């Protein structure tokens, strides 16, 4: 795929790439969608180049689909990374050798690439990578077990997670990540998994109900022996309002 | 200056630019630092190109200094703009004609430029633009009176202001924008000016004191006839802690 791009490099924005950080949640686990590169044993964020005739945001969607088979995900841009030496690495040299690139192609590829980061949070059990005609391995990897990544991809991943954690203070999460009916402890586990720390049960209950996005159902969780917890669902209309207008009433 | 860049275009990242949105506050006014272009009567955000041997964030600082003479400002990156046709405009054609660019130089200049936006908020009375050896006009323009801007600069400006307003929910502002000793109504005015709307006096007082960054002084504002308001100053150490860790105690 890279060779095809290099043969048509005039069709791509020079020195610009996109990297996607796709977080997956399911059953209290936080995972990250990664590619195992063909060129080395290292893992990488799914990324690629920007066609000259495609809007940047649209290119992110196309790249994610092309590298992983995953589509229909709403990607948010979060930061652009542009250190002078960010893609000067052993990895880049391996790629040049792997393909036996011409000096001209190697030059294009080894120039500094400024990369625009996009992230998303999805239910990984619903989001199955299906790479087509591609020998790349694509996998959901536990966030706590992410191995060494190529280039500055670890920094990009960490920045995305920091952004997601900040977003928790600005908007609710949970819709499409939890079953339609869920308990408050299940919702709290989602927040704890993203934040990577325990939360106080009472404080969480107070804050989450204050947002006004939960509807208490006249049902309790079944298959629970003792003190079955109440089930809730999201008030979709109110939820979307809060996503749009922000969580804090602000000033 | 553009001609010099075009003569040395191999020294610059192709298809990548930077635009700076510098908000200025003083005495309840919100202004924006703008350049009047040489090529037309239109105004523009101070922007420029990225040298291949300069980190992206450092290039933003250099560009701001080069275009306006303003330095020592902490710039935050906020978004990257990359629509296919973003710099295909009458303005770009005027620039090509103004300089009588060669076809090759025109091509370089007319290709899509993806632009990285940076913003800052400063005291405009302390931040005097001093363009050197440059016929460009640089001015602080009232935010409410910003005229039509080139390309998508209005969208970039609006996105920067939306980001700044969101930031108010994540961290305090005021340090370096107010006199060392100030009253709560003065601080409230700063927030109202940024938000572009009135705030309830009691709610503001309650929320701002809850942050714990204010020290009440044993002094009242002088030259005020009746019911002189108390003076405050920022607890610098605590203020910086909150800037670092975020305003909301979070979850």
Coordinates of C-alpha atoms in Angstrom, one line a residue:
Chain A
X1 CA 0.0 0.0 0.0
X2 CA 2.8 2.4 0.8
X3 CA 4.5 1.6 -2.5
X4 CA 1.3 2.5 -4.3
X5 CA 1.2 5.8 -2.5
X6 CA 4.9 6.5 -3.3
X7 CA 4.3 5.7 -7.0
X8 CA 1.5 8.3 -6.9
X9 CA 3.0 10.7 -4.4
X10 CA 1.9 13.8 -6.3
X11 CA -1.6 12.7 -5.3
X12 CA -0.8 13.1 -1.6
X13 CA -0.2 16.1 0.6
X14 CA 3.6 16.1 1.1
X15 CA 4.9 15.9 4.6
X16 CA 1.5 15.4 6.2
X17 CA 0.0 12.2 7.8
X18 CA -2.8 11.2 10.0
X19 CA -2.8 8.9 13.0
X20 CA -5.9 7.5 14.6
X21 CA -6.2 6.5 18.3
X22 CA -9.3 4.3 18.6
X23 CA -10.1 3.5 22.2
X24 CA -12.4 0.5 22.7
X25 CA -14.4 -0.2 25.9
X26 CA -16.3 -3.3 26.8
X27 CA -16.9 -5.0 30.1
X28 CA -14.6 -2.7 32.1
X29 CA -11.7 -3.1 29.7
X30 CA -10.0 -0.3 27.8
X31 CA -8.3 -1.3 24.6
X32 CA -6.6 0.4 21.7
X33 CA -6.8 -0.5 18.0
X34 CA -3.3 -1.1 16.7
X35 CA -1.6 -2.3 13.5
X36 CA 1.3 -4.6 13.5
X37 CA 3.6 -3.3 10.8
X38 CA 4.9 -5.4 8.0
X39 CA 8.3 -3.9 8.3
X40 CA 9.2 -4.8 11.8
X41 CA 7.8 -6.4 14.9
X42 CA 6.6 -3.1 16.2
X43 CA 3.0 -2.0 16.6
X44 CA 1.7 1.4 15.4
X45 CA -1.4 3.5 15.4
X46 CA -3.5 3.1 12.2
X47 CA -2.4 6.0 10.1
X48 CA -1.8 7.1 6.6
X49 CA -1.4 9.9 4.1
X50 CA -3.8 12.7 3.0
X51 CA -4.9 12.7 -0.7
X52 CA -4.7 16.2 -2.2
X53 CA -8.4 16.1 -3.2
X54 CA -9.7 15.0 0.2
X55 CA -10.6 17.2 3.2
X56 CA -8.4 16.5 6.2
X57 CA -11.3 15.2 8.4
X58 CA -12.6 13.0 5.7
X59 CA -9.1 11.6 5.0
X60 CA -9.0 10.4 8.7
X61 CA -12.2 8.4 8.2
X62 CA -10.8 6.9 4.9
X63 CA -7.5 6.0 6.4
X64 CA -9.0 4.3 9.4
X65 CA -11.2 2.2 7.1
X66 CA -8.4 1.4 4.7
X67 CA -6.0 0.3 7.5
X68 CA -8.5 -1.6 9.7
X69 CA -11.8 -2.1 7.9
X70 CA -13.5 -0.1 10.7
X71 CA -16.0 2.5 9.6
X72 CA -18.9 4.6 10.9
X73 CA -16.8 6.0 13.8
X74 CA -17.0 9.6 14.7
X75 CA -13.4 10.8 14.9
X76 CA -12.4 13.9 16.8
X77 CA -9.2 15.8 15.9
X78 CA -7.2 16.4 19.1
X79 CA -3.7 17.6 18.3
X80 CA -1.0 17.9 15.6
X81 CA 2.5 16.6 16.2
X82 CA 5.4 18.3 14.3
X83 CA 8.8 17.8 16.0
X84 CA 11.6 18.1 13.4
X85 CA 12.9 14.6 14.0
X86 CA 9.6 12.8 14.7
X87 CA 9.9 10.3 11.8
X88 CA 13.7 10.0 11.7
X89 CA 14.0 6.6 13.2
X90 CA 15.2 3.1 12.7
X91 CA 11.7 2.2 11.8
X92 CA 11.6 4.6 8.8
X93 CA 14.9 3.2 7.6
X94 CA 13.5 -0.3 7.8
X95 CA 10.6 0.8 5.6
X96 CA 13.0 2.2 3.0
X97 CA 15.0 -1.0 2.9
X98 CA 11.9 -3.3 2.9
X99 CA 10.6 -1.7 -0.3
X100 CA 14.0 -0.9 -1.8
X101 CA 12.8 2.6 -2.4
X102 CA 14.3 4.8 -5.0
X103 CA 16.3 7.7 -3.6
X104 CA 13.5 10.1 -4.7
X105 CA 10.8 8.0 -3.0
X106 CA 13.0 7.6 0.1
X107 CA 13.5 11.3 0.2
X108 CA 9.8 12.0 0.1
X109 CA 9.2 9.4 2.8
X110 CA 12.0 10.4 5.1
X111 CA 11.2 14.1 5.1
X112 CA 9.5 15.3 8.3
X113 CA 5.9 14.3 8.4
X114 CA 3.7 16.5 10.5
X115 CA 0.9 14.2 11.8
X116 CA -2.7 15.1 12.7
X117 CA -4.1 13.0 15.6
X118 CA -7.7 11.9 15.7
X119 CA -9.4 9.8 18.4
X120 CA -12.6 8.0 19.1
X121 CA -14.1 5.8 21.8
X122 CA -16.2 2.8 20.7
X123 CA -17.6 -0.5 22.0
X124 CA -14.8 -2.9 20.9
X125 CA -17.2 -5.9 20.9
X126 CA -19.2 -4.1 18.2
X127 CA -16.2 -2.8 16.3
X128 CA -14.5 -5.7 14.6
X129 CA -11.5 -4.9 12.5
X130 CA -11.7 -6.5 9.0
X131 CA -8.6 -5.6 7.0
X132 CA -9.1 -6.5 3.3
X133 CA -6.4 -7.7 1.0
X134 CA -3.8 -6.6 3.5
X135 CA -1.3 -8.7 5.3
X136 CA -1.3 -6.4 8.3
X137 CA -2.4 -7.6 11.6
X138 CA -5.0 -5.4 13.3
X139 CA -5.9 -6.0 16.9
X140 CA -7.5 -4.6 19.9
X141 CA -4.7 -4.4 22.5
X142 CA -5.3 -3.9 26.2
X143 CA -4.4 -0.3 27.0
X144 CA -2.4 -1.5 30.0
X145 CA -0.4 -3.9 27.8
X146 CA 0.4 -1.6 24.8
X147 CA 4.0 -2.5 23.8
X148 CA 6.6 -0.1 22.4
X149 CA 5.1 1.8 19.4
X150 CA 6.9 3.2 16.4
X151 CA 8.0 6.8 16.1
X152 CA 6.2 9.1 18.6
X153 CA 3.0 7.0 18.6
X154 CA 3.2 6.5 22.3
X155 CA 3.1 10.3 22.9
X156 CA 0.2 10.5 20.5
X157 CA -1.6 7.8 22.3
X158 CA -1.0 9.3 25.7
X159 CA -2.1 12.8 24.5
X160 CA -5.3 11.2 23.1
X161 CA -6.1 9.6 26.5
X162 CA -5.4 12.8 28.4
X163 CA -7.8 14.6 26.0
X164 CA -10.5 11.9 26.5
X165 CA -10.1 12.2 30.3
X166 CA -10.5 16.0 30.0
X167 CA -13.6 15.5 27.8
X168 CA -15.2 13.6 30.7
X169 CA -15.4 17.0 32.4
X170 CA -17.0 18.5 29.4
X171 CA -19.5 15.9 28.2
X172 CA -21.1 12.6 29.3
X173 CA -19.9 9.3 27.9
X174 CA -21.7 5.9 28.0
X175 CA -24.1 6.0 25.1
X176 CA -23.3 3.1 22.8
X177 CA -20.7 1.8 25.2
X178 CA -23.1 0.3 27.8
X179 CA -26.1 -2.1 27.3
X180 CA -29.4 -0.2 26.8
X181 CA -30.3 -0.8 30.4
X182 CA -27.5 -0.5 32.9
X183 CA -26.8 0.0 36.6
X184 CA -25.0 3.0 38.2
X185 CA -22.1 0.7 39.2
X186 CA -21.7 -0.3 35.6
X187 CA -21.6 3.4 34.5
X188 CA -19.2 4.1 37.3
X189 CA -16.9 1.3 36.1
X190 CA -16.8 2.9 32.6
X191 CA -15.6 6.2 34.1
X192 CA -13.1 4.4 36.3
X193 CA -11.8 2.4 33.4
X194 CA -11.2 5.6 31.3
X195 CA -9.8 7.5 34.2
X196 CA -7.6 4.6 35.3
X197 CA -8.6 5.1 39.0
X198 CA -11.3 4.3 41.5
X199 CA -14.0 6.8 42.2
X200 CA -16.0 7.4 45.4
X201 CA -19.4 5.7 45.0
X202 CA -21.5 8.5 46.6
X203 CA -19.8 11.4 44.8
X204 CA -20.2 9.7 41.5
X205 CA -23.9 9.0 42.1
X206 CA -24.4 12.6 43.1
X207 CA -22.6 14.1 40.2
X208 CA -23.9 11.8 37.5
X209 CA -27.5 12.2 38.6
X210 CA -27.0 16.0 38.7
X211 CA -26.4 16.0 35.0
X212 CA -30.0 14.9 34.4
X213 CA -29.3 12.4 31.6
X214 CA -30.4 9.2 33.5
X215 CA -33.9 7.7 33.6
X216 CA -34.4 5.3 36.5
X217 CA -36.4 2.3 35.4
X218 CA -38.9 0.3 37.4
X219 CA -36.7 -2.7 37.0
X220 CA -33.8 -4.2 38.9
X221 CA -30.8 -6.1 37.6
X222 CA -31.7 -9.8 37.6
X223 CA -29.4 -12.7 38.4
X224 CA -28.0 -10.7 41.4
X225 CA -28.5 -12.6 44.6
X226 CA -28.6 -9.8 47.1
X227 CA -29.7 -6.2 46.9
X228 CA -30.3 -6.1 43.2
X229 CA -29.3 -2.7 41.9
X230 CA -31.7 -0.5 39.9
X231 CA -31.5 -0.3 36.1
X232 CA -31.3 3.0 34.3
X233 CA -31.3 4.1 30.7
X234 CA -30.1 7.3 29.1
X235 CA -32.5 10.1 28.3
X236 CA -31.3 10.3 24.7
X237 CA -32.7 13.7 24.0
X238 CA -31.2 15.3 27.1
X239 CA -28.0 13.4 26.6
X240 CA -27.5 14.8 23.1
X241 CA -28.3 18.3 24.4
X242 CA -25.6 18.0 27.0
X243 CA -23.1 16.7 24.4
X244 CA -23.9 19.7 22.3
X245 CA -23.9 22.4 25.0
X246 CA -21.3 21.0 27.4
X247 CA -21.5 19.4 30.7
X248 CA -20.8 22.2 33.1
X249 CA -23.4 24.9 33.4
X250 CA -20.3 27.0 33.1
X251 CA -20.1 30.5 34.4
Chain B
X1 CA 8.9 38.2 2.9
X2 CA 6.8 35.7 1.0
X3 CA 9.1 36.1 -2.1
X4 CA 12.0 35.2 0.1
X5 CA 10.2 32.1 1.3
X6 CA 9.3 31.1 -2.3
X7 CA 12.9 31.6 -3.4
X8 CA 13.9 29.2 -0.6
X9 CA 10.9 27.0 -0.7
X10 CA 12.8 23.8 -0.2
X11 CA 13.6 25.1 3.3
X12 CA 9.9 25.1 4.2
X13 CA 7.4 22.3 4.9
X14 CA 5.3 22.1 1.7
X15 CA 1.6 22.6 2.1
X16 CA 1.7 23.5 5.8
X17 CA 1.1 26.8 7.4
X18 CA 0.4 28.2 10.9
X19 CA -2.1 30.9 11.9
X20 CA -2.1 32.6 15.3
X21 CA -5.2 33.9 17.0
X22 CA -4.0 36.4 19.7
X23 CA -6.8 37.6 21.9
X24 CA -6.1 40.8 23.9
X25 CA -7.9 41.9 27.0
X26 CA -7.7 45.2 28.8
X27 CA -10.3 47.3 30.6
X28 CA -13.2 45.1 29.6
X29 CA -12.4 45.1 25.9
X30 CA -11.6 42.0 23.9
X31 CA -9.4 42.5 20.8
X32 CA -7.7 40.4 18.2
X33 CA -4.3 41.0 16.7
X34 CA -4.6 41.2 12.9
X35 CA -2.4 41.9 9.9
X36 CA -3.5 44.1 7.1
X37 CA -2.2 42.3 4.0
X38 CA 0.0 44.1 1.4
X39 CA -1.9 42.5 -1.4
X40 CA -5.5 43.6 -0.7
X41 CA -7.5 45.6 1.7
X42 CA -8.3 42.5 3.6
X43 CA -7.2 41.6 7.1
X44 CA -5.7 38.3 8.1
X45 CA -4.5 36.4 11.2
X46 CA -0.8 36.6 11.6
X47 CA 0.5 33.5 9.9
X48 CA 3.3 31.9 8.0
X49 CA 5.2 28.9 6.9
X50 CA 7.1 26.2 8.8
X51 CA 10.9 25.8 8.3
X52 CA 11.9 22.2 7.7
X53 CA 14.4 22.4 10.6
X54 CA 12.0 23.9 13.2
X55 CA 9.6 22.1 15.5
X56 CA 6.0 23.0 14.7
X57 CA 5.3 24.7 18.1
X58 CA 8.5 26.7 17.9
X59 CA 7.7 27.8 14.4
X60 CA 4.4 29.3 15.7
X61 CA 6.4 31.4 18.1
X62 CA 8.8 32.5 15.4
X63 CA 6.0 33.3 12.9
X64 CA 4.1 35.5 15.5
X65 CA 7.3 37.4 16.2
X66 CA 8.2 37.8 12.5
X67 CA 4.8 39.1 11.5
X68 CA 4.0 41.3 14.5
X69 CA 7.1 41.8 16.6
X70 CA 5.2 40.2 19.5
X71 CA 7.2 37.7 21.6
X72 CA 7.2 36.0 24.9
X73 CA 3.6 34.7 24.5
X74 CA 2.6 31.2 25.4
X75 CA 0.8 29.8 22.4
X76 CA -1.6 26.9 22.6
X77 CA -2.3 24.7 19.6
X78 CA -6.1 24.3 19.2
X79 CA -7.0 22.8 15.8
X80 CA -5.8 22.0 12.3
X81 CA -7.8 23.1 9.3
X82 CA -7.5 21.2 6.1
X83 CA -10.4 21.6 3.7
X84 CA -9.4 20.9 0.1
X85 CA -10.2 24.3 -1.2
X86 CA -9.3 26.4 1.9
X87 CA -6.7 28.5 0.2
X88 CA -8.2 28.6 -3.3
X89 CA -9.5 32.1 -3.3
X90 CA -9.3 35.5 -5.0
X91 CA -6.9 36.5 -2.3
X92 CA -4.4 33.8 -3.3
X93 CA -4.7 34.8 -6.9
X94 CA -4.0 38.5 -5.9
X95 CA -0.8 37.4 -4.1
X96 CA 0.4 35.5 -7.2
X97 CA -0.2 38.6 -9.4
X98 CA 1.2 41.0 -6.8
X99 CA 4.6 39.2 -6.9
X100 CA 4.4 38.1 -10.5
X101 CA 5.2 34.6 -9.3
X102 CA 6.8 32.1 -11.7
X103 CA 4.5 29.1 -12.5
X104 CA 6.5 26.9 -10.3
X105 CA 6.3 29.3 -7.3
X106 CA 2.6 29.9 -8.0
X107 CA 2.0 26.2 -8.0
X108 CA 3.7 25.7 -4.6
X109 CA 1.7 28.6 -3.2
X110 CA -1.6 27.6 -4.6
X111 CA -1.5 24.0 -3.5
X112 CA -3.7 23.2 -0.5
X113 CA -2.1 24.5 2.7
X114 CA -3.2 22.7 5.8
X115 CA -2.9 25.2 8.6
X116 CA -2.3 24.6 12.3
X117 CA -4.1 27.1 14.6
X118 CA -2.5 28.5 17.8
X119 CA -4.1 30.9 20.2
X120 CA -3.2 33.0 23.2
X121 CA -4.8 35.5 25.5
X122 CA -2.7 38.5 26.6
X123 CA -3.0 42.0 28.0
X124 CA -3.1 44.1 24.9
X125 CA -1.9 47.2 26.6
X126 CA 1.3 45.3 27.5
X127 CA 1.6 43.7 24.1
X128 CA 2.6 46.3 21.6
X129 CA 3.1 45.1 18.0
X130 CA 6.4 46.3 16.5
X131 CA 6.8 45.1 13.0
X132 CA 10.3 45.6 11.8
X133 CA 11.3 46.4 8.2
X134 CA 7.9 45.4 7.1
X135 CA 5.2 47.4 5.4
X136 CA 2.5 45.4 6.9
X137 CA 0.0 47.1 9.2
X138 CA -0.5 45.2 12.5
X139 CA -3.3 46.2 14.8
X140 CA -5.4 45.2 17.8
X141 CA -8.9 45.2 16.4
X142 CA -12.1 45.0 18.6
X143 CA -13.4 41.5 18.5
X144 CA -16.9 42.8 17.8
X145 CA -15.6 44.9 14.9
X146 CA -13.4 42.3 13.1
X147 CA -14.0 42.8 9.3
X148 CA -14.1 40.2 6.7
X149 CA -10.9 38.1 6.8
X150 CA -9.0 36.2 4.1
X151 CA -9.6 32.5 3.3
X152 CA -11.1 30.6 6.3
X153 CA -9.6 32.9 8.9
X154 CA -13.0 33.8 10.3
X155 CA -13.7 30.1 11.0
X156 CA -10.2 29.8 12.6
X157 CA -10.9 32.9 14.8
X158 CA -14.4 31.6 15.8
X159 CA -13.0 28.1 16.6
X160 CA -10.2 29.7 18.8
X161 CA -12.8 31.8 20.7
X162 CA -15.0 28.7 21.2
X163 CA -11.9 26.9 22.6
X164 CA -11.0 29.7 24.9
X165 CA -14.6 29.8 26.3
X166 CA -14.4 26.0 26.9
X167 CA -11.0 26.5 28.6
X168 CA -12.8 28.8 31.1
X169 CA -14.5 25.6 32.4
X170 CA -11.1 23.8 32.7
X171 CA -8.8 26.5 34.2
X172 CA -8.8 29.9 35.7
X173 CA -7.9 33.1 33.7
X174 CA -7.0 36.5 35.0
X175 CA -3.3 36.3 35.9
X176 CA -1.4 38.9 33.8
X177 CA -4.7 40.3 32.5
X178 CA -5.8 42.2 35.6
X179 CA -3.9 44.6 37.8
X180 CA -2.1 42.9 40.7
X181 CA -4.9 44.0 43.0
X182 CA -8.4 43.8 41.7
X183 CA -12.0 43.5 42.7
X184 CA -14.4 40.7 42.1
X185 CA -16.5 42.8 39.8
X186 CA -13.4 43.4 37.7
X187 CA -12.7 39.7 37.5
X188 CA -16.3 39.1 36.6
X189 CA -16.0 41.6 33.8
X190 CA -13.1 39.7 32.4
X191 CA -15.1 36.5 32.3
X192 CA -18.1 38.3 30.8
X193 CA -16.0 39.9 28.1
X194 CA -14.5 36.5 27.0
X195 CA -17.9 34.8 27.2
X196 CA -19.7 37.7 25.5
X197 CA -22.6 37.6 28.0
X198 CA -23.6 38.8 31.4
X199 CA -23.2 36.6 34.5
X200 CA -25.1 36.4 37.7
X201 CA -23.1 38.3 40.4
X202 CA -23.8 35.8 43.2
X203 CA -23.2 32.7 41.2
X204 CA -20.0 34.1 39.9
X205 CA -18.8 35.0 43.4
X206 CA -19.7 31.6 44.8
X207 CA -18.0 29.7 41.9
X208 CA -14.8 31.8 41.7
X209 CA -14.2 31.7 45.5
X210 CA -14.8 27.9 45.5
X211 CA -11.7 27.5 43.3
X212 CA -9.5 28.8 46.1
X213 CA -7.2 30.9 44.0
X214 CA -8.2 34.3 45.5
X215 CA -6.6 36.0 48.5
X216 CA -8.8 38.7 50.1
X217 CA -6.8 41.8 51.0
X218 CA -7.3 44.1 53.9
X219 CA -7.8 47.0 51.5
X220 CA -10.7 48.5 49.6
X221 CA -10.7 50.0 46.2
X222 CA -10.0 53.7 46.5
X223 CA -11.7 56.5 44.5
X224 CA -15.0 54.8 44.8
X225 CA -17.6 57.0 46.5
X226 CA -19.9 54.5 48.0
X227 CA -19.5 50.9 49.3
X228 CA -15.9 50.5 48.1
X229 CA -15.4 46.9 47.0
X230 CA -12.7 44.7 48.5
X231 CA -9.5 44.1 46.8
X232 CA -8.1 40.7 46.0
X233 CA -5.0 39.2 44.5
X234 CA -4.3 35.8 43.1
X235 CA -2.6 33.1 45.2
X236 CA 0.0 32.5 42.6
X237 CA 1.0 29.0 43.8
X238 CA -2.5 27.7 44.1
X239 CA -3.4 29.4 40.7
X240 CA -0.6 27.5 38.9
X241 CA -1.6 24.3 40.6
X242 CA -5.1 24.7 39.2
X243 CA -3.9 25.6 35.8
X244 CA -1.8 22.4 35.8
X245 CA -4.3 20.0 37.3
X246 CA -7.6 21.4 35.9
X247 CA -10.3 23.4 37.4
X248 CA -12.9 20.8 38.0
X249 CA -12.2 18.3 40.8
X250 CA -13.5 16.0 38.1
X251 CA -15.0 12.7 38.8

